[in-house]
Structure formats: C-alpha cells, structure tokens
Coordinates of C-alpha atoms in Angstrom, one line a residue:
M1 CA -146.3 -34.5 69.2
A2 CA -146.5 -30.6 67.4
V3 CA -143.5 -29.0 67.0
F4 CA -142.7 -25.0 67.0
R5 CA -140.3 -22.9 65.9
S6 CA -140.6 -20.4 68.6
G7 CA -142.2 -20.6 71.7
L8 CA -142.9 -18.3 75.3
L9 CA -141.6 -19.8 78.5
V10 CA -143.5 -18.0 81.5
L11 CA -141.9 -19.6 84.8
T12 CA -144.3 -19.3 87.7
T13 CA -142.5 -21.1 90.8
P14 CA -140.0 -20.0 93.8
L15 CA -136.4 -19.3 92.1
T16 CA -134.5 -21.7 95.0
S17 CA -137.1 -23.8 94.4
L18 CA -137.5 -23.3 90.8
A19 CA -133.5 -24.0 90.1
P20 CA -133.4 -27.7 90.6
R21 CA -135.7 -28.7 88.0
L22 CA -134.7 -26.6 85.5
A23 CA -133.6 -29.0 83.5
P24 CA -135.4 -31.1 83.0
I25 CA -138.1 -28.4 82.7
L26 CA -135.7 -26.8 79.5
T27 CA -136.2 -30.7 78.1
S28 CA -139.0 -30.9 78.6
A29 CA -139.3 -27.6 76.5
A30 CA -136.5 -28.2 73.9
R31 CA -138.3 -31.5 72.8
L32 CA -141.3 -29.1 71.6
V33 CA -139.4 -25.4 70.4
N34 CA -136.9 -26.4 67.6
H35 CA -135.9 -22.4 67.6
T36 CA -136.1 -19.1 69.5
L37 CA -136.8 -19.8 73.5
Y38 CA -138.7 -17.0 74.8
V39 CA -138.0 -17.0 78.7
H40 CA -140.4 -14.5 81.1
L41 CA -139.9 -15.3 84.9
Q42 CA -143.3 -14.7 86.6
P43 CA -142.4 -16.7 90.1
G44 CA -145.3 -16.3 92.3
M45 CA -148.2 -16.8 89.7
C46 CA -151.1 -18.9 89.9
L47 CA -153.0 -20.2 86.8
G48 CA -155.5 -21.9 88.6
G49 CA -157.2 -19.1 90.4
P50 CA -161.2 -17.4 89.6
A51 CA -158.6 -14.0 88.9
Q52 CA -156.6 -13.3 85.0
P53 CA -153.7 -13.1 86.7
Q54 CA -151.5 -9.4 85.2
S55 CA -147.3 -9.0 84.7
S56 CA -146.0 -7.7 88.0
P57 CA -142.3 -6.3 88.6
V58 CA -139.7 -9.1 89.6
Q59 CA -137.1 -7.0 91.9
A60 CA -133.9 -7.9 90.3
T61 CA -131.3 -8.7 93.1
F62 CA -128.4 -11.1 93.1
E63 CA -130.3 -14.5 93.7
V64 CA -132.4 -13.8 89.9
I65 CA -128.9 -12.7 88.5
D66 CA -127.5 -16.0 89.4
F67 CA -130.8 -17.9 88.6
I68 CA -130.0 -16.0 84.6
T69 CA -126.7 -17.3 85.0
H70 CA -127.6 -20.5 85.5
L71 CA -131.1 -20.3 83.5
Y72 CA -128.5 -20.0 80.0
A73 CA -125.8 -22.1 81.0
G74 CA -128.4 -25.0 81.7
A75 CA -130.0 -24.3 78.4
D76 CA -125.7 -24.7 76.5
V77 CA -127.0 -28.6 76.1
H78 CA -129.8 -27.3 74.0
R79 CA -127.8 -25.2 71.8
H80 CA -129.8 -25.5 68.5
L81 CA -132.5 -23.4 71.4
D82 CA -131.4 -19.4 71.0
V83 CA -132.3 -19.0 74.2
R84 CA -133.4 -15.0 75.3
I85 CA -134.3 -15.0 79.2
L86 CA -137.4 -11.1 79.1
L87 CA -136.2 -8.3 81.3
T88 CA -139.4 -5.9 81.1
N89 CA -140.7 -7.5 84.3
I90 CA -137.4 -7.1 86.2
R91 CA -135.8 -4.7 87.7
T92 CA -133.5 -2.5 90.0
K93 CA -134.4 -1.0 93.6
S94 CA -133.6 2.2 92.4
F95 CA -135.3 2.2 89.0
L96 CA -138.8 0.4 90.0
P97 CA -141.7 2.5 87.9
P98 CA -144.8 0.1 87.6
L99 CA -144.6 -2.0 84.3
T100 CA -146.3 -1.1 81.5
S101 CA -149.8 -2.1 80.7
S102 CA -148.1 -2.7 76.0
V103 CA -147.4 -5.5 74.2
Q104 CA -144.1 -5.4 73.9
N105 CA -142.9 -6.7 70.2
L106 CA -140.7 -9.4 70.3
A107 CA -138.6 -10.8 67.0
H108 CA -140.0 -14.3 66.9
P109 CA -143.6 -14.0 67.9
P110 CA -144.5 -17.6 69.9
E111 CA -146.3 -19.9 68.3
V112 CA -146.7 -21.9 71.6
V113 CA -146.1 -20.5 75.0
L114 CA -144.7 -23.1 78.3
T115 CA -145.0 -23.9 81.6
D116 CA -144.0 -24.6 84.4
F117 CA -147.0 -24.2 87.0
Q118 CA -148.6 -27.6 88.0
T119 CA -152.2 -28.9 87.6
L120 CA -153.0 -29.8 91.1
D121 CA -154.1 -33.1 88.8
G122 CA -151.4 -32.5 86.5
S123 CA -153.4 -32.9 83.5
Q124 CA -153.8 -30.7 81.1
Y125 CA -156.4 -28.2 83.1
N126 CA -158.1 -26.3 79.7
P127 CA -158.9 -23.5 82.5
A128 CA -155.2 -23.3 83.6
K129 CA -153.8 -23.2 79.3
Q130 CA -157.0 -20.5 78.9
Q131 CA -155.1 -18.1 81.6
L132 CA -151.6 -19.0 80.2
E133 CA -153.2 -17.9 76.4
R134 CA -154.2 -14.6 77.8
Y135 CA -150.8 -13.6 79.6
A136 CA -148.3 -14.3 77.2
T137 CA -151.1 -12.8 74.9
S138 CA -151.1 -9.8 77.3
C139 CA -147.4 -9.0 78.3
Y140 CA -146.0 -9.5 73.7
S141 CA -147.0 -10.5 70.3
C142 CA -147.3 -13.8 69.8
C143 CA -149.1 -15.2 66.4
P144 CA -152.5 -15.3 66.3
Q145 CA -153.3 -19.2 66.7
L146 CA -151.5 -19.3 70.0
S147 CA -150.7 -23.4 71.3
S148 CA -150.3 -23.7 75.6
V149 CA -149.5 -26.2 76.8
L150 CA -148.4 -27.2 81.2
L151 CA -144.8 -28.8 80.8
Y152 CA -146.1 -30.7 84.4
P153 CA -145.4 -33.8 84.8
D154 CA -143.5 -34.2 81.8
Y155 CA -141.2 -33.2 83.8
G156 CA -140.6 -35.4 86.4
P157 CA -142.1 -35.8 89.1
G158 CA -142.8 -32.8 92.3
V159 CA -140.3 -34.7 94.8
L160 CA -136.4 -34.2 94.8
P161 CA -133.5 -35.1 96.4
V162 CA -133.1 -34.1 100.4
G163 CA -131.7 -31.3 99.7
S164 CA -131.5 -30.7 97.1
L165 CA -133.2 -27.4 97.0
D166 CA -130.8 -25.2 100.0
V167 CA -127.4 -25.9 97.9
P168 CA -126.8 -22.1 96.6
L169 CA -126.3 -20.9 92.9
A170 CA -122.5 -20.1 91.6
S171 CA -122.7 -16.3 92.4
T172 CA -122.1 -15.1 88.7
I173 CA -121.0 -11.0 89.7
S174 CA -117.6 -11.7 91.5
P175 CA -117.2 -10.2 94.4
A176 CA -115.3 -6.3 94.3
S177 CA -114.6 -6.4 98.3
P178 CA -114.9 -9.3 100.6
V179 CA -117.5 -8.9 101.9
G180 CA -120.2 -11.5 101.7
R181 CA -123.3 -10.4 100.7
S182 CA -127.2 -12.4 100.4
A183 CA -128.5 -13.9 97.7
K184 CA -131.2 -11.6 98.5
Q185 CA -129.5 -7.7 98.7
P186 CA -131.4 -6.3 95.5
V187 CA -128.6 -4.7 92.6
R188 CA -128.0 -1.0 92.7
G189 CA -129.8 1.1 88.6
H190 CA -127.6 2.8 86.8
Q191 CA -129.0 5.6 84.3
R192 CA -125.7 4.5 81.4
G193 CA -122.8 1.8 81.4
A194 CA -121.0 0.3 78.5
V195 CA -120.4 -4.0 78.4
G196 CA -118.0 -4.7 75.1
G197 CA -116.6 -8.4 73.1
T198 CA -116.3 -10.0 69.7
F199 CA -119.4 -11.4 69.8
D200 CA -119.8 -14.1 67.4
R201 CA -121.9 -16.4 67.0
L202 CA -123.6 -15.2 70.1
H203 CA -123.5 -18.4 72.7
N204 CA -124.9 -17.8 76.1
A205 CA -122.0 -17.0 78.3
H206 CA -122.3 -13.5 76.4
K207 CA -125.9 -13.4 76.5
V208 CA -125.1 -13.2 79.6
L209 CA -122.5 -10.8 79.7
L210 CA -125.3 -8.9 77.9
S211 CA -128.5 -8.8 80.4
V212 CA -126.1 -8.1 83.7
A213 CA -125.6 -5.1 81.7
C214 CA -128.9 -4.8 80.6
L215 CA -130.3 -5.2 84.1
L216 CA -127.6 -2.7 85.1
A217 CA -129.0 -0.2 83.5
Q218 CA -131.9 2.4 83.2
E219 CA -131.0 4.4 80.3
Q220 CA -128.6 3.9 77.9
L221 CA -125.9 0.7 77.2
V222 CA -123.0 1.1 75.4
V223 CA -122.0 -2.0 73.0
G224 CA -118.4 -2.3 71.8
V225 CA -117.5 -4.9 68.7
A226 CA -114.6 -5.7 68.9
D227 CA -113.5 -5.5 64.8
K228 CA -110.2 -4.5 62.5
D229 CA -107.2 -4.2 64.6
L230 CA -109.3 -6.1 67.6
L231 CA -109.4 -9.2 65.4
K232 CA -106.2 -10.4 64.3
S233 CA -105.1 -12.2 67.2
K234 CA -108.6 -14.4 67.5
L235 CA -107.9 -17.5 67.0
L236 CA -109.1 -19.0 63.1
P237 CA -110.1 -15.1 62.6
E238 CA -111.5 -16.1 58.9
L239 CA -114.3 -17.4 60.2
L240 CA -115.2 -14.3 62.2
Q241 CA -118.4 -13.0 60.3
P242 CA -118.4 -9.6 59.8
Y243 CA -119.1 -7.5 62.0
A244 CA -122.4 -6.5 60.0
E245 CA -123.8 -9.6 61.3
R246 CA -122.5 -9.7 64.8
V247 CA -123.9 -6.3 65.4
E248 CA -127.5 -7.9 63.9
H249 CA -128.1 -10.7 66.4
L250 CA -126.5 -8.3 68.3
S251 CA -128.9 -5.7 68.4
E252 CA -131.8 -8.6 67.4
F253 CA -131.2 -10.0 71.1
L254 CA -131.1 -6.6 73.1
V255 CA -134.0 -5.0 71.8
D256 CA -136.1 -8.1 72.3
I257 CA -135.0 -8.7 76.5
K258 CA -134.9 -4.9 77.5
P259 CA -136.4 -2.8 74.9
S260 CA -137.2 -0.6 76.6
L261 CA -132.6 0.8 76.8
T262 CA -131.1 3.3 74.0
F263 CA -128.4 0.4 72.7
D264 CA -125.1 2.4 71.3
I265 CA -123.6 -0.5 69.5
I266 CA -120.2 1.0 67.9
P267 CA -117.2 -0.8 66.4
L268 CA -114.4 -1.2 68.9
L269 CA -111.1 -0.7 67.5
D270 CA -108.4 -0.1 70.5
P271 CA -108.6 -2.0 73.8
Y272 CA -110.5 1.2 75.4
G273 CA -113.4 1.9 73.6
P274 CA -115.0 4.6 74.8
A275 CA -115.3 3.4 77.8
G276 CA -112.0 5.3 78.0
S277 CA -113.2 8.8 76.9
D278 CA -116.6 8.3 77.8
P279 CA -118.3 11.0 81.1
S280 CA -121.6 10.0 81.4
L281 CA -121.0 5.9 81.4
E282 CA -121.0 4.7 85.3
F283 CA -120.5 1.4 85.0
L284 CA -118.6 -2.0 83.0
V285 CA -119.3 -5.3 82.8
V286 CA -116.6 -7.7 82.3
S287 CA -115.6 -11.4 82.8
E288 CA -112.7 -13.4 84.1
E289 CA -110.8 -12.7 80.8
T290 CA -111.5 -9.3 80.5
Y291 CA -111.6 -8.0 84.8
R292 CA -107.6 -6.8 83.8
G293 CA -108.5 -4.7 80.8
G294 CA -111.5 -2.9 82.7
M295 CA -109.0 -2.6 84.6
A296 CA -106.8 -0.7 82.4
V297 CA -109.3 1.6 81.1
N298 CA -109.9 2.6 84.4
R299 CA -106.3 3.4 85.2
F300 CA -106.4 5.6 81.4
R301 CA -109.9 7.3 83.1
L302 CA -108.3 8.5 85.9
E303 CA -105.2 9.9 83.5
N304 CA -107.9 11.7 81.7
D305 CA -110.0 13.2 84.5
L306 CA -112.4 10.9 84.0
E307 CA -114.0 9.6 86.9
E308 CA -113.0 5.7 87.3
L309 CA -115.6 2.9 86.3
T310 CA -118.0 0.1 88.5
L311 CA -116.6 -2.7 87.1
Y312 CA -118.4 -5.8 87.2
Q313 CA -117.1 -8.5 86.5
I314 CA -119.4 -12.3 85.6
Q315 CA -118.2 -15.6 85.8
L316 CA -117.4 -17.4 83.0
L317 CA -118.9 -20.9 81.8
K318 CA -117.9 -24.3 81.2
D319 CA -118.2 -26.1 78.1
L320 CA -118.5 -28.9 80.5
N321 CA -118.9 -31.1 77.1
H322 CA -115.4 -29.5 75.6
K323 CA -113.1 -30.7 73.3
E324 CA -109.6 -31.7 73.3
N325 CA -107.5 -27.9 72.2
E326 CA -111.0 -26.2 72.9
E327 CA -111.4 -23.9 75.6
D328 CA -113.0 -25.1 79.0
K329 CA -115.6 -22.0 79.4
V330 CA -117.8 -21.8 76.2
S331 CA -116.4 -19.6 73.6
S332 CA -116.1 -19.0 70.3
S333 CA -113.3 -20.2 69.1
S334 CA -114.7 -23.1 69.9
F335 CA -117.3 -23.0 68.2
R336 CA -115.0 -21.9 65.4
Q337 CA -112.8 -24.7 65.7
Q338 CA -116.3 -27.4 65.4
M339 CA -116.8 -25.7 62.0
L340 CA -113.5 -27.3 60.8
G341 CA -114.7 -29.4 58.5
N342 CA -117.9 -28.8 57.6
L343 CA -119.9 -27.8 55.0
L344 CA -120.0 -24.2 54.6
R345 CA -121.8 -23.2 51.3
P346 CA -123.8 -26.2 48.9
P347 CA -121.1 -27.4 46.7
H348 CA -120.8 -25.8 43.0
K349 CA -123.4 -29.2 40.1
R350 CA -120.4 -30.0 37.7
P351 CA -123.3 -31.6 35.7
E352 CA -120.1 -31.4 32.5
L353 CA -118.9 -34.7 35.1
P354 CA -119.3 -38.0 36.0
P355 CA -122.0 -38.7 38.1
G356 CA -120.5 -40.8 40.3
F357 CA -116.9 -38.9 40.0
Y358 CA -116.6 -35.4 42.9
M359 CA -113.5 -32.6 42.6
I360 CA -111.8 -31.0 45.3
G361 CA -110.3 -28.2 44.7
L362 CA -107.0 -27.7 47.9
T363 CA -105.8 -24.6 48.6
G364 CA -104.1 -22.2 50.7
I365 CA -102.1 -19.6 52.0
S366 CA -98.0 -21.0 51.1
G367 CA -97.0 -22.8 54.5
S368 CA -100.3 -22.9 55.9
G369 CA -99.6 -27.2 55.2
K370 CA -101.6 -27.8 52.7
S371 CA -100.5 -30.2 51.1
S372 CA -99.5 -32.3 54.2
V373 CA -103.5 -32.4 54.2
A374 CA -103.6 -33.3 50.1
Q375 CA -101.5 -37.1 51.5
R376 CA -104.4 -37.4 54.2
L377 CA -107.3 -37.1 51.6
K378 CA -104.8 -39.3 49.2
G379 CA -104.6 -41.8 52.2
L380 CA -108.7 -41.8 52.8
G381 CA -108.8 -42.3 49.1
A382 CA -109.0 -39.3 47.4
Y383 CA -107.1 -39.7 43.7
V384 CA -104.5 -36.2 44.7
I385 CA -103.3 -33.8 41.7
D386 CA -100.4 -32.1 42.3
S387 CA -100.2 -28.7 40.1
D388 CA -96.9 -28.5 41.7
H389 CA -95.5 -31.5 40.1
L390 CA -98.1 -31.2 36.3
G391 CA -96.0 -27.4 36.9
H392 CA -92.7 -28.9 36.6
R393 CA -94.4 -31.6 33.3
A394 CA -94.9 -27.8 32.3
Y395 CA -90.9 -26.4 32.1
A396 CA -89.8 -29.0 31.4
P397 CA -87.7 -29.2 27.8
G398 CA -90.1 -30.8 25.1
G399 CA -93.5 -30.0 27.8
P400 CA -96.1 -28.2 26.3
A401 CA -95.4 -25.1 28.1
Y402 CA -91.5 -24.2 27.2
Q403 CA -90.9 -22.9 24.3
P404 CA -93.8 -19.9 24.8
V405 CA -92.0 -19.3 27.8
V406 CA -88.5 -19.1 26.2
K407 CA -90.6 -17.2 23.4
A408 CA -91.7 -14.7 26.1
F409 CA -88.8 -13.9 28.4
G410 CA -86.0 -15.3 25.8
T411 CA -83.6 -17.7 26.2
D412 CA -81.2 -16.2 29.4
I413 CA -83.7 -17.6 31.3
L414 CA -82.0 -21.3 30.5
H415 CA -80.1 -23.3 32.5
K416 CA -76.6 -24.0 30.3
D417 CA -78.1 -27.7 29.4
G418 CA -81.4 -26.6 28.4
I419 CA -83.6 -26.9 31.3
I420 CA -85.8 -23.5 32.4
N421 CA -83.9 -22.1 35.4
R422 CA -87.0 -21.3 37.5
K423 CA -86.0 -18.6 40.0
V424 CA -84.2 -16.7 37.2
L425 CA -87.3 -16.6 36.1
G426 CA -89.5 -15.9 39.6
S427 CA -87.1 -13.3 40.0
R428 CA -87.5 -11.6 35.9
V429 CA -91.7 -12.1 37.6
F430 CA -91.6 -11.5 41.3
G431 CA -92.8 -7.9 42.0
N432 CA -93.2 -7.1 39.0
K433 CA -97.9 -7.0 37.6
K434 CA -97.3 -7.2 33.6
Q435 CA -94.5 -9.8 33.8
L436 CA -96.5 -12.4 35.8
K437 CA -99.8 -12.2 33.8
I438 CA -97.5 -12.2 31.0
L439 CA -95.7 -15.6 32.9
T440 CA -99.1 -16.9 34.1
D441 CA -101.1 -16.2 30.6
I442 CA -99.6 -19.1 29.8
M443 CA -98.8 -21.4 33.0
W444 CA -101.9 -21.5 33.7
P445 CA -104.5 -22.6 29.9
V446 CA -101.6 -25.9 30.2
I447 CA -101.7 -26.6 33.9
A448 CA -105.9 -27.3 33.7
K449 CA -105.5 -29.2 29.9
L450 CA -102.4 -32.0 31.9
A451 CA -105.0 -31.8 34.9
R452 CA -107.6 -32.7 33.2
E453 CA -105.7 -35.6 31.6
E454 CA -105.4 -36.5 35.2
M455 CA -109.1 -36.0 36.1
E456 CA -109.7 -38.5 33.6
Q457 CA -106.5 -41.1 34.6
A458 CA -108.4 -41.6 38.1
M459 CA -111.9 -42.1 35.8
A460 CA -110.5 -44.2 34.7
E461 CA -108.4 -45.8 37.6
G462 CA -112.2 -46.3 39.0
K463 CA -111.3 -42.9 41.8
H464 CA -114.6 -41.2 43.1
V465 CA -112.4 -38.4 44.8
C466 CA -110.3 -36.5 43.5
V467 CA -108.3 -34.0 45.3
I468 CA -106.2 -30.9 42.8
D469 CA -104.1 -29.6 45.8
A470 CA -103.1 -25.8 44.3
A471 CA -101.5 -23.4 45.5
M472 CA -103.5 -20.5 42.7
L473 CA -106.6 -22.8 42.7
L474 CA -108.3 -19.8 42.7
E475 CA -106.6 -17.5 41.6
A476 CA -105.8 -19.4 38.0
G477 CA -109.6 -19.9 38.1
W478 CA -109.8 -23.3 38.7
Q479 CA -112.4 -23.7 41.3
N480 CA -114.9 -23.4 37.7
M481 CA -113.2 -27.3 37.3
V482 CA -114.4 -28.6 41.0
H483 CA -117.7 -29.4 42.7
E484 CA -116.5 -27.6 46.2
V485 CA -112.9 -25.6 47.8
W486 CA -111.4 -26.4 50.4
T487 CA -109.2 -24.8 53.0
V488 CA -106.8 -24.7 54.6
V489 CA -106.0 -22.1 56.7
I490 CA -103.2 -21.3 59.5
P491 CA -101.6 -17.7 61.1
E492 CA -99.8 -14.9 58.9
T493 CA -97.3 -16.3 61.7
E494 CA -96.8 -19.1 61.6
A495 CA -96.5 -19.5 57.7
V496 CA -94.2 -16.5 57.6
R497 CA -92.1 -19.3 60.4
R498 CA -92.7 -22.4 58.6
I499 CA -91.9 -21.0 55.9
V500 CA -88.0 -19.6 56.4
E501 CA -87.9 -23.1 58.4
R502 CA -88.7 -24.8 55.8
D503 CA -87.3 -22.5 52.6
G504 CA -84.6 -20.4 53.8
L505 CA -86.0 -17.5 53.3
S506 CA -85.6 -14.2 55.2
E507 CA -88.7 -13.0 57.3
A508 CA -89.2 -10.1 55.2
A509 CA -88.9 -12.7 51.8
A510 CA -91.3 -14.7 53.7
Q511 CA -93.7 -12.2 54.3
S512 CA -93.8 -10.9 51.0
R513 CA -94.4 -14.4 48.6
L514 CA -97.5 -14.1 51.1
Q515 CA -98.2 -10.6 50.3
S516 CA -98.5 -12.1 46.8
Q517 CA -100.6 -14.3 47.6
M518 CA -104.4 -14.5 47.9
S519 CA -105.2 -13.7 51.5
G520 CA -106.8 -17.1 53.7
Q521 CA -109.5 -14.5 54.7
Q522 CA -110.1 -14.6 51.0
L523 CA -109.5 -18.0 49.9
V524 CA -112.0 -19.0 53.3
D525 CA -114.8 -16.3 51.7
Q526 CA -115.0 -18.5 48.8
S527 CA -114.4 -21.7 50.5
H528 CA -116.7 -24.9 50.9
V529 CA -114.9 -26.6 53.6
V530 CA -112.0 -25.0 56.1
L531 CA -109.1 -27.1 57.9
S532 CA -106.5 -25.9 59.4
T533 CA -102.9 -27.4 61.0
L534 CA -102.7 -25.1 63.5
W535 CA -102.5 -27.9 66.2
E536 CA -100.5 -31.6 66.8
P537 CA -100.7 -34.1 63.5
H538 CA -103.4 -35.9 65.3
V539 CA -105.9 -33.1 65.6
T540 CA -104.7 -32.0 61.9
Q541 CA -106.0 -36.6 60.8
H542 CA -108.8 -36.0 62.7
Q543 CA -110.3 -33.0 60.8
V544 CA -108.9 -34.8 57.6
E545 CA -110.9 -38.0 58.2
K546 CA -113.7 -35.4 59.4
A547 CA -114.8 -33.6 56.5
W548 CA -113.8 -36.5 54.2
A549 CA -116.9 -38.3 55.8
L550 CA -118.7 -35.6 56.1
L551 CA -117.9 -35.6 52.0
Q552 CA -118.8 -39.3 51.1
K553 CA -122.2 -38.5 53.4
R554 CA -122.6 -35.9 50.5
I555 CA -122.0 -37.8 48.0
S556 CA -124.2 -40.9 48.8
E557 CA -127.8 -38.3 48.6
A558 CA -126.4 -36.4 45.8
H559 CA -126.4 -40.6 44.6
Q560 CA -128.9 -41.4 45.8
A561 CA -131.0 -37.5 44.3
H562 CA -129.3 -38.6 41.0
D563 CA -130.6 -42.1 40.8

C-alpha cells in the first residue's frame, strides 16, 4: 500500500453520525498519510450522483466547534500526523457570503484525497473517485498526480452500538451564562479578536484554541506569542523552540486553515499584550487555565476606559497517555519532558578515536546534579572521568600545573605546607577576567592531557563508553574530544537553593557563581542530549536509562555501518 506525505480527508457523513466513527476513520487515514492531513467538512455531500458536487457553506454551530475539538482530540493518538481542519467553508451566522470559486493554496499540496463516503457495495467505485478528485482540485491546490481512496469499508462496519449516535459531544466553549444552549445554535461572529499562548511545538490543543478564534474572527485575528520574561516560568525553558520558529509554524497553520483572515502575530511581553490596549478588539479566546488572565485583561481595559472583551473559554484536551510527572492535558511541557534523553542533533564524528570507543561530555550549571547523573551512567557501565578530580591532581605539589600556577600567581597562594590554597586562588581570579584567563590557559590544557590519559586507561580496561564530567566542558573547548555533549538542566532558582544548601554560600554568592558560567540555555544550544534532575531520583534514573539505551542503539548502528 502506497503511503503519502500529505493528504486531504473529505468528510461527507452528517456530524452526529460521524463522531462515533471518527477514530477508525482517522486510523485508516493515518495508514495512508504520514505527515500532513488536511480535513475538509462537507456533511451531506453525495459522490454517487450524476452531478459534480460543489463546495457549499457549512454554518458554524456549537456542534461544529465541538466536532472540531472531538476530531483534534481523536487525532492526538496519531502524533506523527499534523492534522489541520480547514475552515474556509465554515461560516458564522453574521457572515455568510457565498463561497468564492477560487482554489485555495495549501502549504503541503495533498498527494492523495480520502473520504468517508460509502458506496453501496463498499467498492473503490471509479466514478465516485473521479468526482472526489474533481471536487478536491476545485477547492484546493493538489499535487498533479492526485490519488484517491474511498476509506469505507476499511474503517469498519456501518453498524455501530445502539445509542452511540445519540451521545452529545463534550462542549468546547464553556457557556458564559448558566443558561443551556442547543448544539445546533449558530455561533456569533465578530470582526476582530485575539488569542495568546506560547505555541511551542504546535499541538492539537493549540489547534482547537486557534480554530475557535479563527471561526469567531471575520476580518482580523491578533495572535500574541509569549516571549522573553513570559518564558522564564515555563518548565524546561531551554528546550522551547525559538520565537521565530514558533511563529513560522503558527503562521503556516493559520494561513492554511483560514486564508481570508488577516493575522497579526506579535511577541507577548507582558500578561495583557494587545488585548489590554487595542480598542478595536471584540473578543479574547482563553483556555480553562488562562481564564483568570482574561478576566484580568478585562479589568485592565475597564480601568483604561475600554470596553470589555467577550471571553470564550475553551476546555483543555485531556492526554490519556500522560506519564508520571507529566500534565494530564495535552501540553508542550509534557512534549519537552518527553525530549529528555533523546538525541537532539547528530553526533560529532571522531575518526581519531578507535571505532568501538564512544566519548560523552557531561556538563551542566553548578548545582544541576550532573555528578549524580555521572554516577548513574557509571552504574550502567560507563567509565567516568571526573575533571574536578583531575584538577586536584594537577594542582597538587609535583602535579603538572603546580609550578606554572605558583609562578603566575606567587607563593602567597600557598598554605604553609606548600599546597595551593584554592580559596585564595579563587578569590584572585573571581570577577577578574584577565587573571581568570591566565589560570585557565594553564589549567585547561593540563586537564585535557590528563583526561586523554584516562581515556587510554578506559580503552585498556575494555570500556566502550567513556564520560568526561566537566562543568567547563564547552568553555574549555573539550567538546572537540567527544562524540556527544550531554547537559543536565534545572531552573536557576533551584540551582541557587542547592548551592546554598550544599556549599553554605549566601544566595548572592550562589547567583554570582552561576553568572560566571555559561547559562543552561547556552549549554543546551550546543548539546546532543538533555537531562534534568528536577524530579524525584527514580525519575532521573529512568531518564538516564532511556538515554543510555538510545545511546547503545546508536553505537550499535554506527558499528554496523562501519563494518
């Protein structure tokens, strides 16, 4: 069976009958499409008649919005698929102009068009397929060699359990008033509105939020994208996509689903953003989590003599497969947690090292827990080189750095017994870049030489993986000695707390120490694997075991390729 990169799924079954069949339909579609799946709703369309069907407007009712949410929630089990429900033909009551006959361009032109339409005998009936292809190409820009597939009966029998058709879908928009509303009730449109978020790794819960905002807005949608200070409180902020990348994905999605709207995508630098100050805005779409923020925006507007915005509160999508320490909703935080231990970029090639020998550089800010990770790796079979220990050896009387350091800094850095007083030496170089460079120019090459001797020892012992544990790995340029850089991250506030507790320093001294090092973000930007010790020890152990198993797989595959 051919698999296509992008596809268009045309759904023709009335929504109440379609909802219970949706899961098998999506599963069938996911077998044929592996990247982008566009969805076009045209309930009641017939592909079996003599006339060529035309696209007609679908009224935006609460039922339609609830169905869109239901579809995105169902698509969440197929995470390899980027599902996009197209809204061009879905219109709110206040704005129902006739559909234009122009063909809409899509970012990923479909290579195959699929449908749930049922032919009488369940066969791949050619006239129906021809009508489907003509319909698809009359609405959207498709690939020249467009294929077509009738998914029925692949997605299961037409008969469903009794009563399953009458179960109402969960409500997407929380009613602003306790008065009930019918599913068939039309949604009121507005000229301009706003929606905000971080939109990291655009996922199906984001898509529900954005789709509702796009249906409500008829002219302009202002989209605020969190940046700078608003990112500091996020979980694992070092793994957030850069602002420009988030905006690029967001913009492509929005223009695909509703190209008739004007989108104004702007950085969100404070909790209010344009929603707090733009007099032309009429509504704000919020989630259950950000509803209080929406209320605060309205209070701010009233204080500044602006009309309140109509708030539309969207229910969160539940993540039925969430793991320990992950949120029970579909969220970017959970996706970032799932990246811990994964390979983020291709390893360095190190032809100068023996083929069966693999080097890892382990680093992290002070207090990150990197030494505990090194011990966990040792427990799994790695040979660990402790660069701090090598530094102590280098400083010791008779050590390779002893004489050069005494010569550079004078004998007043020595204890009475001739041992270098590292506290005195530290106070000399701390905060003095020139003095620090003199010291590191002596120490780093010496430690690198000692590390290479340890690597020889690891090879002699028959070890296949060697880890160099070094806080200054990247500053010293030692990434040139390793295949992969692994970084341990924690929030700076937690690092400060740990340093104060462990070393007896003041908070100010702990912060000063962190500021003299590369930040977690700078380390992650050059890392192949990221880990975090933020949670309970068994969670860290699970991460390290996952990273180790993936590493063994990479080594094995590289070895086979070399052979």
